Amino acid sequence: MPELPEVEVTKLGIAEVLVNSVIKSFVIRTNNLREPISNDFYTLKDLLVSTVERRAKYIIIRTNKGAILIHLGMSGHLSIIRDNTSINKHDHIDMILNSNVIIRFNDQRRFGLFLWYPLGENVYNSKWLINLGYEPFDELLTPLVMYQLFLKHKKCIKSVLLENKVVVGVGNIYASEVLFLSKISPLLDSNKITLQQCDTLLSNIRKVLRCAINNGGTTIRDFSDTNGNHGHYVDQLLVYGKNQQQCPRCACILQKTVICGRATYFCLNCQK
DNA sequence: CTGAGCTCCTGGGAGC
DNA sequence: TGCTCCCAGGAGCTCA
């Protein structure tokens, strides 16, 4: 579910209450997310939060005793609880702050991660973060750099976008959208892309992600921000989920195919 | 090394 | 109403 914009919206939401606050303790209701929950969380107390960061689709909460690494998986969600809201199904973890505000982690499909890295273990060197590509808004990522990285792969361009090895944060929905905007077929071999196409693609990735962040993320089934508000970007999707509907650019019929086991929407006529 | 396919898990919706 | 099947936005792992 959550792609980079949703994670960014979530990060901004929790940072407001977490930075310079103290996490008094944790309540763990589930032991098995994608990885087991560390026993440390049962005994960790009084963590002073210094920063909340985002790298790709991961959220890193830095404290005076170590870092918490969170991934929302396909259905994960963090919400800020300010009253005695009852516990719902799939509410797996609570971070209880000194102010008694609770940051609650809910994840229906349990593909999410909630990991502890004590001081001395660099979370950025973990297997989750070490091989990631460029952040989309990193100035070092130029069309030329992107072009050179794409040349190294033989797979289709959409697979490479989803891999997070060239540029991170583009998930299945936005991959269809940015390729449509760039008039690039999702089936194009990565190493056949031109520099000009990379230029267009990169600027569209930035435009779409920025726009989605400003709209509070995309709600298709169940995303909402930390206050329970749904994102509005879904209203702006051009091709995702629009199989057999008219292409908004050329009025041909949009196609659905499966790439890497994921639904992919595109226009045969105007994406080459 | 590379790419394709599998896998973790739950639940909604379609079809019968 | 209830059953079965298919599908879903991530991403690491295994195998050929």
GROMACS .gro file of C-alpha atoms (C1' of nucleotides) in nm:
model
  304
    1MET     CA    1   0.000   0.000   0.000
    2PRO     CA    2   0.217   0.283   0.117
    3GLU     CA    3   0.459   0.419  -0.138
    4LEU     CA    4   0.705   0.700  -0.072
    5PRO     CA    5   0.448   0.982  -0.045
    6GLU     CA    6   0.239   0.789   0.207
    7VAL     CA    7   0.547   0.714   0.413
    8GLU     CA    8   0.657   1.077   0.396
    9VAL     CA    9   0.311   1.195   0.507
   10THR     CA   10   0.324   0.943   0.793
   11LYS     CA   11   0.675   1.052   0.891
   12LEU     CA   12   0.577   1.419   0.904
   13GLY     CA   13   0.274   1.330   1.116
   14ILE     CA   14   0.458   1.133   1.381
   15ALA     CA   15   0.761   1.366   1.383
   16GLU     CA   16   0.537   1.644   1.512
   17VAL     CA   17   0.465   1.458   1.833
   18LEU     CA   18   0.779   1.245   1.862
   19VAL     CA   19   1.075   1.480   1.818
   20ASN     CA   20   1.209   1.588   2.158
   21SER     CA   21   0.951   1.366   2.329
   22VAL     CA   22   1.021   1.065   2.547
   23ILE     CA   23   0.888   0.719   2.460
   24LYS     CA   24   0.802   0.590   2.805
   25SER     CA   25   0.748   0.228   2.702
   26PHE     CA   26   0.613  -0.007   2.437
   27VAL     CA   27   0.312  -0.237   2.432
   28ILE     CA   28   0.368  -0.537   2.206
   29ARG     CA   29   0.061  -0.738   2.110
   30THR     CA   30   0.210  -0.941   1.825
   31ASN     CA   31   0.539  -1.120   1.801
   32ASN     CA   32   0.549  -1.194   1.435
   33LEU     CA   33   0.545  -0.923   1.178
   34ARG     CA   34   0.765  -0.988   0.875
   35GLU     CA   35   1.050  -1.026   1.125
   36PRO     CA   36   1.005  -1.120   1.493
   37ILE     CA   37   0.970  -0.828   1.732
   38SER     CA   38   1.285  -0.785   1.939
   39ASN     CA   39   1.256  -0.875   2.308
   40ASP     CA   40   1.430  -0.545   2.376
   41PHE     CA   41   1.102  -0.364   2.323
   42TYR     CA   42   0.958  -0.528   2.635
   43THR     CA   43   1.220  -0.367   2.856
   44LEU     CA   44   1.318  -0.047   2.673
   45LYS     CA   45   1.213   0.260   2.869
   46ASP     CA   46   1.245   0.636   2.844
   47LEU     CA   47   1.385   0.686   2.496
   48LEU     CA   48   1.445   1.050   2.410
   49VAL     CA   49   1.365   1.096   2.042
   50SER     CA   50   1.604   1.319   1.852
   51THR     CA   51   1.489   1.286   1.490
   52VAL     CA   52   1.244   1.105   1.270
   53GLU     CA   53   1.389   1.028   0.927
   54ARG     CA   54   1.274   0.861   0.610
   55ARG     CA   55   1.487   0.654   0.373
   56ALA     CA   56   1.297   0.508   0.078
   57LYS     CA   57   0.982   0.361   0.235
   58TYR     CA   58   1.144   0.312   0.576
   59ILE     CA   59   1.095   0.536   0.880
   60ILE     CA   60   1.383   0.570   1.125
   61ILE     CA   61   1.316   0.703   1.476
   62ARG     CA   62   1.646   0.800   1.637
   63THR     CA   63   1.666   0.806   2.014
   64ASN     CA   64   1.935   0.845   2.280
   65LYS     CA   65   1.952   0.464   2.317
   66GLY     CA   66   1.922   0.349   1.957
   67ALA     CA   67   1.705   0.361   1.649
   68ILE     CA   68   1.367   0.213   1.561
   69LEU     CA   69   1.332   0.106   1.198
   70ILE     CA   70   0.976   0.085   1.071
   71HIS     CA   71   0.841  -0.033   0.737
   72LEU     CA   72   0.468  -0.019   0.672
   73GLY     CA   73   0.468  -0.312   0.429
   74MET     CA   74   0.152  -0.335   0.224
   75SER     CA   75  -0.103  -0.246   0.488
   76GLY     CA   76   0.084  -0.088   0.779
   77HIS     CA   77  -0.032   0.232   0.940
   78LEU     CA   78   0.081   0.456   1.225
   79SER     CA   79  -0.176   0.663   1.408
   80ILE     CA   80  -0.156   0.916   1.688
   81ILE     CA   81  -0.390   0.830   1.973
   82ARG     CA   82  -0.471   1.116   2.207
   83ASP     CA   83  -0.761   0.961   2.399
   84ASN     CA   84  -0.869   0.617   2.517
   85THR     CA   85  -0.940   0.478   2.172
   86SER     CA   86  -1.011   0.106   2.204
   87ILE     CA   87  -0.773  -0.152   2.065
   88ASN     CA   88  -0.870  -0.275   1.720
   89LYS     CA   89  -0.781  -0.591   1.537
   90HIS     CA   90  -0.424  -0.576   1.400
   91ASP     CA   91  -0.315  -0.304   1.645
   92HIS     CA   92   0.022  -0.468   1.703
   93ILE     CA   93   0.242  -0.213   1.880
   94ASP     CA   94   0.197   0.101   2.091
   95MET     CA   95   0.469   0.353   2.161
   96ILE     CA   96   0.357   0.532   2.476
   97LEU     CA   97   0.493   0.881   2.520
   98ASN     CA   98   0.548   1.065   2.848
   99SER     CA   99   0.259   1.291   2.752
  100ASN     CA  100   0.046   0.973   2.735
  101VAL     CA  101  -0.004   1.025   2.362
  102ILE     CA  102   0.029   0.689   2.188
  103ILE     CA  103   0.175   0.614   1.844
  104ARG     CA  104  -0.004   0.297   1.738
  105PHE     CA  105   0.119   0.057   1.469
  106ASN     CA  106  -0.159  -0.131   1.292
  107ASP     CA  107  -0.085  -0.375   1.011
  108GLN     CA  108  -0.353  -0.604   0.878
  109ARG     CA  109  -0.131  -0.812   0.653
  110ARG     CA  110   0.172  -0.810   0.882
  111PHE     CA  111   0.423  -0.748   0.604
  112GLY     CA  112   0.552  -0.453   0.803
  113LEU     CA  113   0.873  -0.426   1.006
  114PHE     CA  114   0.938  -0.289   1.354
  115LEU     CA  115   1.304  -0.334   1.443
  116TRP     CA  116   1.542  -0.212   1.711
  117TYR     CA  117   1.903  -0.103   1.646
  118PRO     CA  118   2.085  -0.018   1.971
  119LEU     CA  119   2.349   0.257   1.969
  120GLY     CA  120   2.657   0.123   1.796
  121GLU     CA  121   2.461  -0.065   1.533
  122ASN     CA  122   2.421   0.165   1.236
  123VAL     CA  123   2.072   0.118   1.102
  124TYR     CA  124   2.185   0.253   0.764
  125ASN     CA  125   2.423  -0.042   0.735
  126SER     CA  126   2.142  -0.291   0.789
  127LYS     CA  127   2.042  -0.518   0.503
  128TRP     CA  128   1.722  -0.322   0.468
  129LEU     CA  129   1.886   0.009   0.386
  130ILE     CA  130   2.235  -0.062   0.256
  131ASN     CA  131   2.155  -0.148  -0.105
  132LEU     CA  132   1.897   0.119  -0.176
  133GLY     CA  133   1.924   0.348  -0.477
  134TYR     CA  134   1.896   0.726  -0.487
  135GLU     CA  135   1.626   0.921  -0.312
  136PRO     CA  136   1.412   1.074  -0.588
  137PHE     CA  137   1.476   1.428  -0.465
  138ASP     CA  138   1.852   1.377  -0.423
  139GLU     CA  139   2.031   1.639  -0.634
  140LEU     CA  140   2.304   1.387  -0.711
  141LEU     CA  141   2.049   1.189  -0.908
  142THR     CA  142   2.069   1.348  -1.253
  143PRO     CA  143   1.918   1.216  -1.577
  144LEU     CA  144   2.267   1.102  -1.679
  145VAL     CA  145   2.325   0.910  -1.356
  146MET     CA  146   1.986   0.750  -1.392
  147TYR     CA  147   2.056   0.662  -1.756
  148GLN     CA  148   2.384   0.494  -1.668
  149LEU     CA  149   2.216   0.288  -1.397
  150PHE     CA  150   1.930   0.184  -1.625
  151LEU     CA  151   2.181   0.063  -1.885
  152LYS     CA  152   2.304  -0.200  -1.638
  153HIS     CA  153   1.973  -0.384  -1.636
  154LYS     CA  154   1.815  -0.602  -1.900
  155LYS     CA  155   1.474  -0.625  -1.742
  156CYS     CA  156   1.183  -0.408  -1.842
  157ILE     CA  157   1.185  -0.054  -1.713
  158LYS     CA  158   0.892  -0.105  -1.477
  159SER     CA  159   1.064  -0.395  -1.297
  160VAL     CA  160   1.374  -0.182  -1.247
  161LEU     CA  161   1.171   0.107  -1.110
  162LEU     CA  162   1.006  -0.124  -0.856
  163GLU     CA  163   1.339  -0.269  -0.742
  164ASN     CA  164   1.451   0.044  -0.559
  165LYS     CA  165   1.810  -0.005  -0.682
  166VAL     CA  166   1.815   0.298  -0.914
  167VAL     CA  167   1.567   0.532  -0.752
  168VAL     CA  168   1.366   0.448  -0.441
  169GLY     CA  169   1.009   0.508  -0.343
  170VAL     CA  170   0.829   0.442  -0.671
  171GLY     CA  171   0.583   0.164  -0.597
  172ASN     CA  172   0.338  -0.011  -0.822
  173ILE     CA  173   0.082   0.266  -0.848
  174TYR     CA  174   0.324   0.548  -0.917
  175ALA     CA  175   0.528   0.335  -1.157
  176SER     CA  176   0.226   0.310  -1.388
  177GLU     CA  177   0.158   0.681  -1.348
  178VAL     CA  178   0.508   0.814  -1.411
  179LEU     CA  179   0.564   0.588  -1.712
  180PHE     CA  180   0.235   0.705  -1.861
  181LEU     CA  181   0.323   1.070  -1.808
  182SER     CA  182   0.665   1.008  -1.965
  183LYS     CA  183   0.516   0.824  -2.267
  184ILE     CA  184   0.741   0.528  -2.190
  185SER     CA  185   0.607   0.172  -2.220
  186PRO     CA  186   0.642  -0.027  -1.896
  187LEU     CA  187   0.766  -0.313  -2.115
  188LEU     CA  188   1.060  -0.116  -2.258
  189ASP     CA  189   1.392  -0.285  -2.181
  190SER     CA  190   1.575  -0.084  -1.918
  191ASN     CA  191   1.895  -0.078  -2.125
  192LYS     CA  192   1.714   0.058  -2.432
  193ILE     CA  193   1.607   0.378  -2.264
  194THR     CA  194   1.745   0.707  -2.399
  195LEU     CA  195   1.898   0.992  -2.203
  196GLN     CA  196   1.613   1.213  -2.316
  197GLN     CA  197   1.361   0.963  -2.178
  198CYS     CA  198   1.547   0.954  -1.847
  199ASP     CA  199   1.526   1.330  -1.832
  200THR     CA  200   1.149   1.318  -1.879
  201LEU     CA  201   1.105   1.021  -1.647
  202LEU     CA  202   1.303   1.174  -1.362
  203SER     CA  203   1.116   1.500  -1.378
  204ASN     CA  204   0.784   1.314  -1.383
  205ILE     CA  205   0.886   1.097  -1.087
  206ARG     CA  206   0.963   1.412  -0.891
  207LYS     CA  207   0.647   1.586  -1.005
  208VAL     CA  208   0.417   1.294  -0.921
  209LEU     CA  209   0.574   1.215  -0.584
  210ARG     CA  210   0.576   1.581  -0.483
  211CYS     CA  211   0.214   1.620  -0.590
  212ALA     CA  212   0.111   1.302  -0.405
  213ILE     CA  213   0.285   1.421  -0.087
  214ASN     CA  214   0.110   1.758  -0.113
  215ASN     CA  215  -0.221   1.575  -0.153
  216GLY     CA  216  -0.166   1.363   0.155
  217GLY     CA  217  -0.081   1.040  -0.028
  218THR     CA  218  -0.298   0.807  -0.231
  219THR     CA  219  -0.593   0.628  -0.083
  220ILE     CA  220  -0.700   0.326  -0.279
  221ARG     CA  221  -0.829   0.096  -0.016
  222ASP     CA  222  -0.708   0.187   0.324
  223PHE     CA  223  -0.435   0.447   0.350
  224SER     CA  224  -0.488   0.732   0.590
  225ASP     CA  225  -0.247   0.968   0.761
  226THR     CA  226  -0.162   0.969   1.131
  227ASN     CA  227  -0.482   1.159   1.208
  228GLY     CA  228  -0.702   0.924   1.009
  229ASN     CA  229  -0.745   1.155   0.707
  230HIS     CA  230  -0.754   0.987   0.369
  231GLY     CA  231  -0.522   1.103   0.091
  232HIS     CA  232  -0.669   1.269  -0.213
  233TYR     CA  233  -0.417   1.179  -0.481
  234VAL     CA  234  -0.640   0.891  -0.590
  235ASP     CA  235  -0.855   1.152  -0.765
  236GLN     CA  236  -0.556   1.240  -0.981
  237LEU     CA  237  -0.457   0.894  -1.098
  238LEU     CA  238  -0.452   0.885  -1.478
  239VAL     CA  239  -0.413   0.516  -1.561
  240TYR     CA  240  -0.379   0.305  -1.246
  241GLY     CA  241  -0.686   0.083  -1.207
  242LYS     CA  242  -0.837   0.209  -1.533
  243ASN     CA  243  -0.825  -0.103  -1.746
  244GLN     CA  244  -1.040  -0.076  -2.063
  245GLN     CA  245  -1.108   0.291  -1.999
  246GLN     CA  246  -1.011   0.571  -2.239
  247CYS     CA  247  -0.657   0.702  -2.233
  248PRO     CA  248  -0.680   1.058  -2.101
  249ARG     CA  249  -0.425   1.165  -2.365
  250CYS     CA  250  -0.518   0.993  -2.690
  251ALA     CA  251  -0.855   0.831  -2.610
  252CYS     CA  252  -0.734   0.482  -2.702
  253ILE     CA  253  -0.834   0.202  -2.465
  254LEU     CA  254  -0.597   0.155  -2.169
  255GLN     CA  255  -0.446  -0.192  -2.122
  256LYS     CA  256  -0.374  -0.394  -1.812
  257THR     CA  257  -0.087  -0.640  -1.802
  258VAL     CA  258   0.113  -0.814  -1.533
  259ILE     CA  259   0.479  -0.730  -1.482
  260CYS     CA  260   0.671  -0.886  -1.191
  261GLY     CA  261   0.341  -1.026  -1.076
  262ARG     CA  262   0.198  -0.677  -1.036
  263ALA     CA  263  -0.089  -0.513  -1.219
  264THR     CA  264   0.039  -0.259  -1.470
  265TYR     CA  265  -0.175  -0.010  -1.663
  266PHE     CA  266  -0.066   0.168  -1.979
  267CYS     CA  267  -0.164   0.298  -2.321
  268LEU     CA  268  -0.036   0.092  -2.613
  269ASN     CA  269  -0.071   0.388  -2.844
  270CYS     CA  270   0.108   0.669  -2.667
  271GLN     CA  271   0.363   0.482  -2.454
  272LYS     CA  272   0.657   0.353  -2.659
  273DC     C1'  273   2.550  -1.240  -1.144
  274DT     C1'  274   2.080  -1.203  -1.329
  275DG     C1'  275   1.599  -1.254  -1.366
  276DA     C1'  276   1.169  -1.496  -1.266
  277DG     C1'  277   0.883  -1.661  -0.941
  278DC     C1'  278   0.769  -1.756  -0.465
  279DT     C1'  279   0.670  -1.621  -0.015
  280DC     C1'  280   0.504  -1.404   0.421
  281DC     C1'  281  -0.045  -1.260   0.584
  282DT     C1'  282  -0.537  -1.103   0.601
  283DG     C1'  283  -0.951  -0.960   0.400
  284DG     C1'  284  -1.257  -0.777   0.029
  285DG     C1'  285  -1.513  -0.887  -0.364
  286DA     C1'  286  -1.675  -1.169  -0.748
  287DG     C1'  287  -1.890  -1.579  -0.894
  288DC     C1'  288  -2.149  -1.978  -0.814
  289DT     C1'  289  -2.620  -1.701   0.300
  290DG     C1'  290  -2.206  -1.930   0.243
  291DC     C1'  291  -1.836  -2.131   0.007
  292DT     C1'  292  -1.424  -2.094  -0.303
  293DC     C1'  293  -1.116  -1.849  -0.565
  294DC     C1'  294  -0.861  -1.448  -0.700
  295DC     C1'  295  -0.653  -1.028  -0.604
  296DA     C1'  296  -0.411  -0.656  -0.342
  297DG     C1'  297  -0.012  -0.095  -0.311
  298DG     C1'  298   0.635  -0.459  -0.062
  299DA     C1'  299   1.041  -0.663  -0.113
  300DG     C1'  300   1.372  -1.027   0.038
  301DC     C1'  301   1.482  -1.498  -0.076
  302DT     C1'  302   1.554  -1.911  -0.360
  303DC     C1'  303   1.645  -2.139  -0.761
  304DA     C1'  304   1.753  -2.206  -1.245
   0.00000   0.00000   0.00000
